[in-house]
Amino acid sequence: MAVDACRRHRVPLIPFGTGTAVEGGVVAVTGGLCVDTSRMDRIVSVHPRDMDATVQAGVTREQLNRHLSDSNTNVFFPVDPGADASLGGMAATSASGSNAVRYGTMRDRVLSVEAVMADGSVVRTAGRARKTVTGYDLTALLVGSEGTLGVITEVTLRLAAVPEAISSAVCGFDTIEHAVEAVIDCLVAGIPLGPNGILDEVQIEAVNRTRGSATPSSRPCSSSSTDPQRRWSNSPVRSK
């Protein structure tokens, strides 16, 4: 009703999730009506064996993962943009993060959305089935639309299995090209890599000053194992 009224009176309407994005997309530079979805915070359904979950737009990433952990499902939602963003906002902005290489972005993880169109009508873009060729791919159209095509009110998401173990490694390379080639070689070999980062000597020195650490700027490879539950500290999940 509010959406249709804004359309008829040509009033800009801006959906608001948790306001964690730094791009300023929720700033009403020309005025208008801001729709806060934060109270739409219900986890509608979870299907661990199908590895999907349906949540309202205001549910945050950490809230969903906390629920999955408390339910001993051994699955979690892996897209991690850093902030505890709302999942509706993450879908609207096609969020990604440091896990994108391993788990993809929101475009890869959203199975369907429910959204309110400009005329006030409510549409659901698809079902829960991953293999479907029915009609236009409206899900892909709405994910990343930044609220310009409709207000996302509900999302169905693909979940991922919690890894049994995680290892981290720090390696020294002579050039950036060598570092990039090493990552590519690992991916081509089928090694499931998570976040990857490159630091040069200047950045390592800055980290050492800030944290009081003594990481050498040049070193051979070293690795360590990490408890998956600790690794996903921002997305609390529990491994068996």
Tab-separated table of C-alpha atoms in Angstrom:
chain	number	residue	atom	x	y	z
A	1	MET	CA	0.000	0.000	0.000
A	2	ALA	CA	2.795	2.447	0.922
A	3	VAL	CA	4.743	1.440	-2.180
A	4	ASP	CA	1.782	2.069	-4.463
A	5	ALA	CA	1.068	5.419	-2.773
A	6	CYS	CA	4.674	6.509	-3.347
A	7	ARG	CA	4.383	5.523	-7.003
A	8	ARG	CA	1.153	7.457	-7.515
A	9	HIS	CA	2.507	10.594	-5.845
A	10	ARG	CA	5.997	10.196	-7.370
A	11	VAL	CA	7.695	10.059	-3.973
A	12	PRO	CA	11.072	8.269	-3.865
A	13	LEU	CA	11.018	5.138	-1.704
A	14	ILE	CA	14.224	3.764	-0.201
A	15	PRO	CA	14.375	0.312	1.470
A	16	PHE	CA	16.588	0.242	4.580
A	17	GLY	CA	18.140	-2.872	6.130
A	18	THR	CA	20.815	-2.403	8.782
A	19	GLY	CA	22.692	0.501	7.216
A	20	THR	CA	26.027	-1.334	7.178
A	21	ALA	CA	26.904	-0.524	3.553
A	22	VAL	CA	29.489	2.216	3.092
A	23	GLU	CA	28.396	3.297	-0.393
A	24	GLY	CA	25.608	5.569	0.850
A	25	GLY	CA	22.868	3.876	-1.142
A	26	VAL	CA	20.284	4.439	1.604
A	27	VAL	CA	20.885	8.198	1.803
A	28	ALA	CA	17.753	10.054	0.678
A	29	VAL	CA	19.525	12.744	-1.333
A	30	THR	CA	16.247	13.917	-2.908
A	31	GLY	CA	13.984	13.230	0.062
A	32	GLY	CA	11.280	10.600	0.055
A	33	LEU	CA	10.103	7.724	2.230
A	34	CYS	CA	12.485	5.260	3.894
A	35	VAL	CA	11.091	1.777	4.587
A	36	ASP	CA	12.873	0.105	7.514
A	37	THR	CA	12.844	-3.693	7.160
A	38	SER	CA	14.782	-4.442	10.370
A	39	ARG	CA	11.666	-5.673	12.191
A	40	MET	CA	11.023	-8.238	9.468
A	41	ASP	CA	13.346	-10.554	11.375
A	42	ARG	CA	11.654	-13.959	11.259
A	43	ILE	CA	13.431	-17.101	10.086
A	44	VAL	CA	10.583	-18.620	8.103
A	45	SER	CA	11.950	-22.126	7.496
A	46	VAL	CA	15.172	-24.128	7.452
A	47	HIS	CA	15.678	-27.350	5.490
A	48	PRO	CA	19.102	-28.720	6.527
A	49	ARG	CA	18.925	-31.794	4.295
A	50	ASP	CA	17.990	-29.647	1.307
A	51	MET	CA	20.589	-27.100	2.440
A	52	ASP	CA	18.356	-24.053	2.110
A	53	ALA	CA	16.618	-21.559	4.367
A	54	THR	CA	13.918	-18.929	3.898
A	55	VAL	CA	14.140	-15.743	5.949
A	56	GLN	CA	12.512	-12.342	6.056
A	57	ALA	CA	14.515	-9.421	4.729
A	58	GLY	CA	15.527	-8.037	8.133
A	59	VAL	CA	17.217	-11.223	9.364
A	60	THR	CA	20.961	-10.648	9.613
A	61	ARG	CA	23.732	-12.962	8.507
A	62	GLU	CA	24.890	-13.617	12.068
A	63	GLN	CA	21.328	-14.176	13.278
A	64	LEU	CA	20.767	-16.900	10.688
A	65	ASN	CA	24.096	-18.603	11.373
A	66	ARG	CA	23.494	-18.468	15.111
A	67	HIS	CA	20.131	-20.161	14.596
A	68	LEU	CA	21.713	-22.835	12.386
A	69	SER	CA	24.430	-23.443	14.970
A	70	ASP	CA	21.999	-23.690	17.884
A	71	SER	CA	19.916	-26.169	15.868
A	72	ASN	CA	22.959	-28.439	15.271
A	73	THR	CA	22.334	-28.447	11.534
A	74	ASN	CA	26.013	-28.578	10.443
A	75	VAL	CA	25.223	-26.071	7.680
A	76	PHE	CA	25.797	-22.326	7.529
A	77	PHE	CA	25.370	-19.333	5.250
A	78	PRO	CA	28.838	-18.521	3.895
A	79	VAL	CA	28.599	-15.107	2.211
A	80	ASP	CA	30.446	-12.741	4.539
A	81	PRO	CA	30.714	-9.060	3.544
A	82	GLY	CA	32.379	-8.279	6.869
A	83	ALA	CA	29.527	-6.414	8.546
A	84	ASP	CA	26.476	-8.082	10.091
A	85	ALA	CA	24.243	-6.980	7.239
A	86	SER	CA	20.601	-7.875	6.700
A	87	LEU	CA	20.101	-10.689	4.217
A	88	GLY	CA	17.500	-8.680	2.315
A	89	GLY	CA	20.000	-5.859	1.925
A	90	MET	CA	22.722	-8.289	0.922
A	91	ALA	CA	20.452	-9.655	-1.802
A	92	ALA	CA	19.453	-6.178	-2.978
A	93	THR	CA	23.098	-5.125	-3.288
A	94	SER	CA	24.427	-8.509	-4.480
A	95	ALA	CA	26.913	-8.528	-1.619
A	96	SER	CA	30.044	-10.640	-1.678
A	97	GLY	CA	33.064	-10.808	0.605
A	98	SER	CA	36.280	-12.627	1.356
A	99	ASN	CA	34.660	-16.053	0.866
A	100	ALA	CA	33.534	-15.339	-2.701
A	101	VAL	CA	36.216	-17.521	-4.318
A	102	ARG	CA	35.086	-20.558	-2.329
A	103	TYR	CA	31.352	-19.982	-1.911
A	104	GLY	CA	30.353	-17.360	-4.463
A	105	THR	CA	28.420	-14.134	-3.980
A	106	MET	CA	24.770	-13.463	-3.203
A	107	ARG	CA	23.921	-14.063	-6.868
A	108	ASP	CA	25.140	-17.629	-6.402
A	109	ARG	CA	23.348	-18.150	-3.087
A	110	VAL	CA	19.853	-16.707	-3.582
A	111	LEU	CA	17.366	-19.290	-4.841
A	112	SER	CA	14.341	-16.989	-4.880
A	113	VAL	CA	13.030	-13.730	-3.471
A	114	GLU	CA	9.690	-12.300	-2.485
A	115	ALA	CA	9.378	-8.631	-3.384
A	116	VAL	CA	6.844	-5.811	-3.465
A	117	MET	CA	6.655	-4.218	-6.900
A	118	ALA	CA	6.070	-0.530	-7.632
A	119	ASP	CA	2.303	-1.070	-8.035
A	120	GLY	CA	2.073	-2.754	-4.621
A	121	SER	CA	1.782	-6.293	-5.969
A	122	VAL	CA	3.785	-9.068	-4.307
A	123	VAL	CA	5.751	-11.515	-6.444
A	124	ARG	CA	7.825	-14.591	-5.695
A	125	THR	CA	10.450	-15.205	-8.328
A	126	ALA	CA	10.992	-18.969	-8.016
A	127	GLY	CA	10.659	-22.032	-5.823
A	128	ARG	CA	13.215	-23.824	-3.677
A	129	ALA	CA	14.347	-26.246	-6.374
A	130	ARG	CA	17.806	-25.481	-7.730
A	131	LYS	CA	17.139	-27.083	-11.105
A	132	THR	CA	14.387	-25.081	-12.742
A	133	VAL	CA	13.916	-23.649	-16.234
A	134	THR	CA	10.444	-22.202	-15.781
A	135	GLY	CA	10.026	-18.689	-17.143
A	136	TYR	CA	12.340	-15.708	-16.901
A	137	ASP	CA	15.068	-15.615	-14.262
A	138	LEU	CA	13.489	-12.864	-12.188
A	139	THR	CA	15.644	-13.782	-9.203
A	140	ALA	CA	18.783	-12.728	-11.065
A	141	LEU	CA	17.025	-9.522	-12.104
A	142	LEU	CA	16.111	-8.495	-8.556
A	143	VAL	CA	19.347	-9.569	-6.861
A	144	GLY	CA	21.627	-6.562	-7.148
A	145	SER	CA	18.855	-4.209	-8.277
A	146	GLU	CA	19.537	-1.891	-5.290
A	147	GLY	CA	15.829	-1.444	-4.585
A	148	THR	CA	15.125	0.100	-7.997
A	149	LEU	CA	12.807	-2.693	-9.179
A	150	GLY	CA	11.090	-3.624	-5.929
A	151	VAL	CA	11.392	-3.970	-2.166
A	152	ILE	CA	12.746	-7.404	-1.219
A	153	THR	CA	10.790	-8.769	1.741
A	154	GLU	CA	11.895	-12.421	1.862
A	155	VAL	CA	14.770	-14.509	0.490
A	156	THR	CA	15.404	-18.225	0.081
A	157	LEU	CA	19.099	-18.993	0.398
A	158	ARG	CA	21.430	-21.852	-0.459
A	159	LEU	CA	23.397	-23.008	2.562
A	160	ALA	CA	26.788	-24.740	2.712
A	161	ALA	CA	28.170	-27.589	4.801
A	162	VAL	CA	30.477	-26.699	7.667
A	163	PRO	CA	33.970	-27.961	6.733
A	164	GLU	CA	35.375	-30.685	8.978
A	165	ALA	CA	38.699	-28.864	9.288
A	166	ILE	CA	40.317	-25.647	8.122
A	167	SER	CA	44.004	-24.887	7.626
A	168	SER	CA	45.603	-21.503	7.084
A	169	ALA	CA	48.978	-20.742	5.539
A	170	VAL	CA	51.341	-17.785	5.233
A	171	CYS	CA	53.723	-17.894	2.271
A	172	GLY	CA	56.433	-15.602	0.986
A	173	PHE	CA	56.834	-14.898	-2.738
A	174	ASP	CA	59.380	-12.936	-4.716
A	175	THR	CA	56.741	-11.197	-6.852
A	176	ILE	CA	52.992	-10.613	-6.897
A	177	GLU	CA	52.835	-12.621	-10.119
A	178	HIS	CA	54.274	-15.669	-8.341
A	179	ALA	CA	51.713	-15.302	-5.541
A	180	VAL	CA	48.822	-15.082	-8.001
A	181	GLU	CA	50.090	-18.085	-9.960
A	182	ALA	CA	50.298	-20.125	-6.744
A	183	VAL	CA	46.651	-19.384	-5.946
A	184	ILE	CA	45.597	-20.268	-9.492
A	185	ASP	CA	47.551	-23.537	-9.313
A	186	CYS	CA	45.740	-24.463	-6.081
A	187	LEU	CA	42.330	-23.719	-7.593
A	188	VAL	CA	43.088	-25.672	-10.770
A	189	ALA	CA	44.260	-28.595	-8.617
A	190	GLY	CA	40.856	-28.669	-6.929
A	191	ILE	CA	41.990	-27.410	-3.526
A	192	PRO	CA	38.997	-25.625	-1.910
A	193	LEU	CA	40.507	-22.258	-1.036
A	194	GLY	CA	38.750	-19.758	1.166
A	195	PRO	CA	39.839	-16.127	1.610
A	196	ASN	CA	43.111	-15.123	-0.046
A	197	GLY	CA	45.010	-11.935	0.643
A	198	ILE	CA	48.215	-10.356	-0.626
A	199	LEU	CA	50.330	-8.059	1.560
A	200	ASP	CA	53.505	-6.310	0.471
A	201	GLU	CA	56.350	-5.293	2.782
A	202	VAL	CA	54.846	-1.880	3.529
A	203	GLN	CA	51.516	-3.406	4.559
A	204	ILE	CA	53.147	-6.081	6.717
A	205	GLU	CA	55.198	-3.435	8.518
A	206	ALA	CA	52.017	-1.422	9.127
A	207	VAL	CA	50.276	-4.508	10.542
A	208	ASN	CA	53.243	-5.232	12.801
A	209	ARG	CA	53.205	-1.667	14.149
A	210	THR	CA	49.463	-1.729	14.759
A	211	ARG	CA	49.263	-5.172	16.354
A	212	GLY	CA	52.670	-5.264	17.982
A	213	SER	CA	53.476	-8.439	16.060
A	214	ALA	CA	56.691	-9.518	14.393
A	215	THR	CA	55.596	-11.128	11.145
A	216	PRO	CA	58.608	-11.129	8.799
A	217	SER	CA	58.081	-9.468	5.436
A	218	SER	CA	59.705	-12.430	3.676
A	219	ARG	CA	59.256	-16.009	4.846
A	220	PRO	CA	58.788	-19.561	3.565
A	221	CYS	CA	55.369	-21.166	3.711
A	222	SER	CA	53.976	-22.104	7.110
A	223	SER	CA	50.558	-23.464	7.932
A	224	SER	CA	48.290	-24.129	10.884
A	225	SER	CA	45.009	-25.883	11.483
A	226	THR	CA	41.981	-23.997	12.722
A	227	ASP	CA	38.875	-25.143	14.524
A	228	PRO	CA	35.992	-24.482	12.078
A	229	GLN	CA	33.853	-23.153	14.916
A	230	ARG	CA	36.502	-20.529	15.703
A	231	ARG	CA	37.135	-19.743	12.040
A	232	TRP	CA	33.503	-18.809	11.520
A	233	SER	CA	33.475	-16.619	14.628
A	234	ASN	CA	31.484	-13.950	12.798
A	235	SER	CA	29.150	-16.663	11.544
A	236	PRO	CA	28.887	-18.982	14.554
A	237	VAL	CA	28.399	-22.542	13.417
A	238	ARG	CA	29.147	-25.831	15.050
A	239	SER	CA	31.014	-28.745	13.521
A	240	LYS	CA	30.362	-32.363	14.386
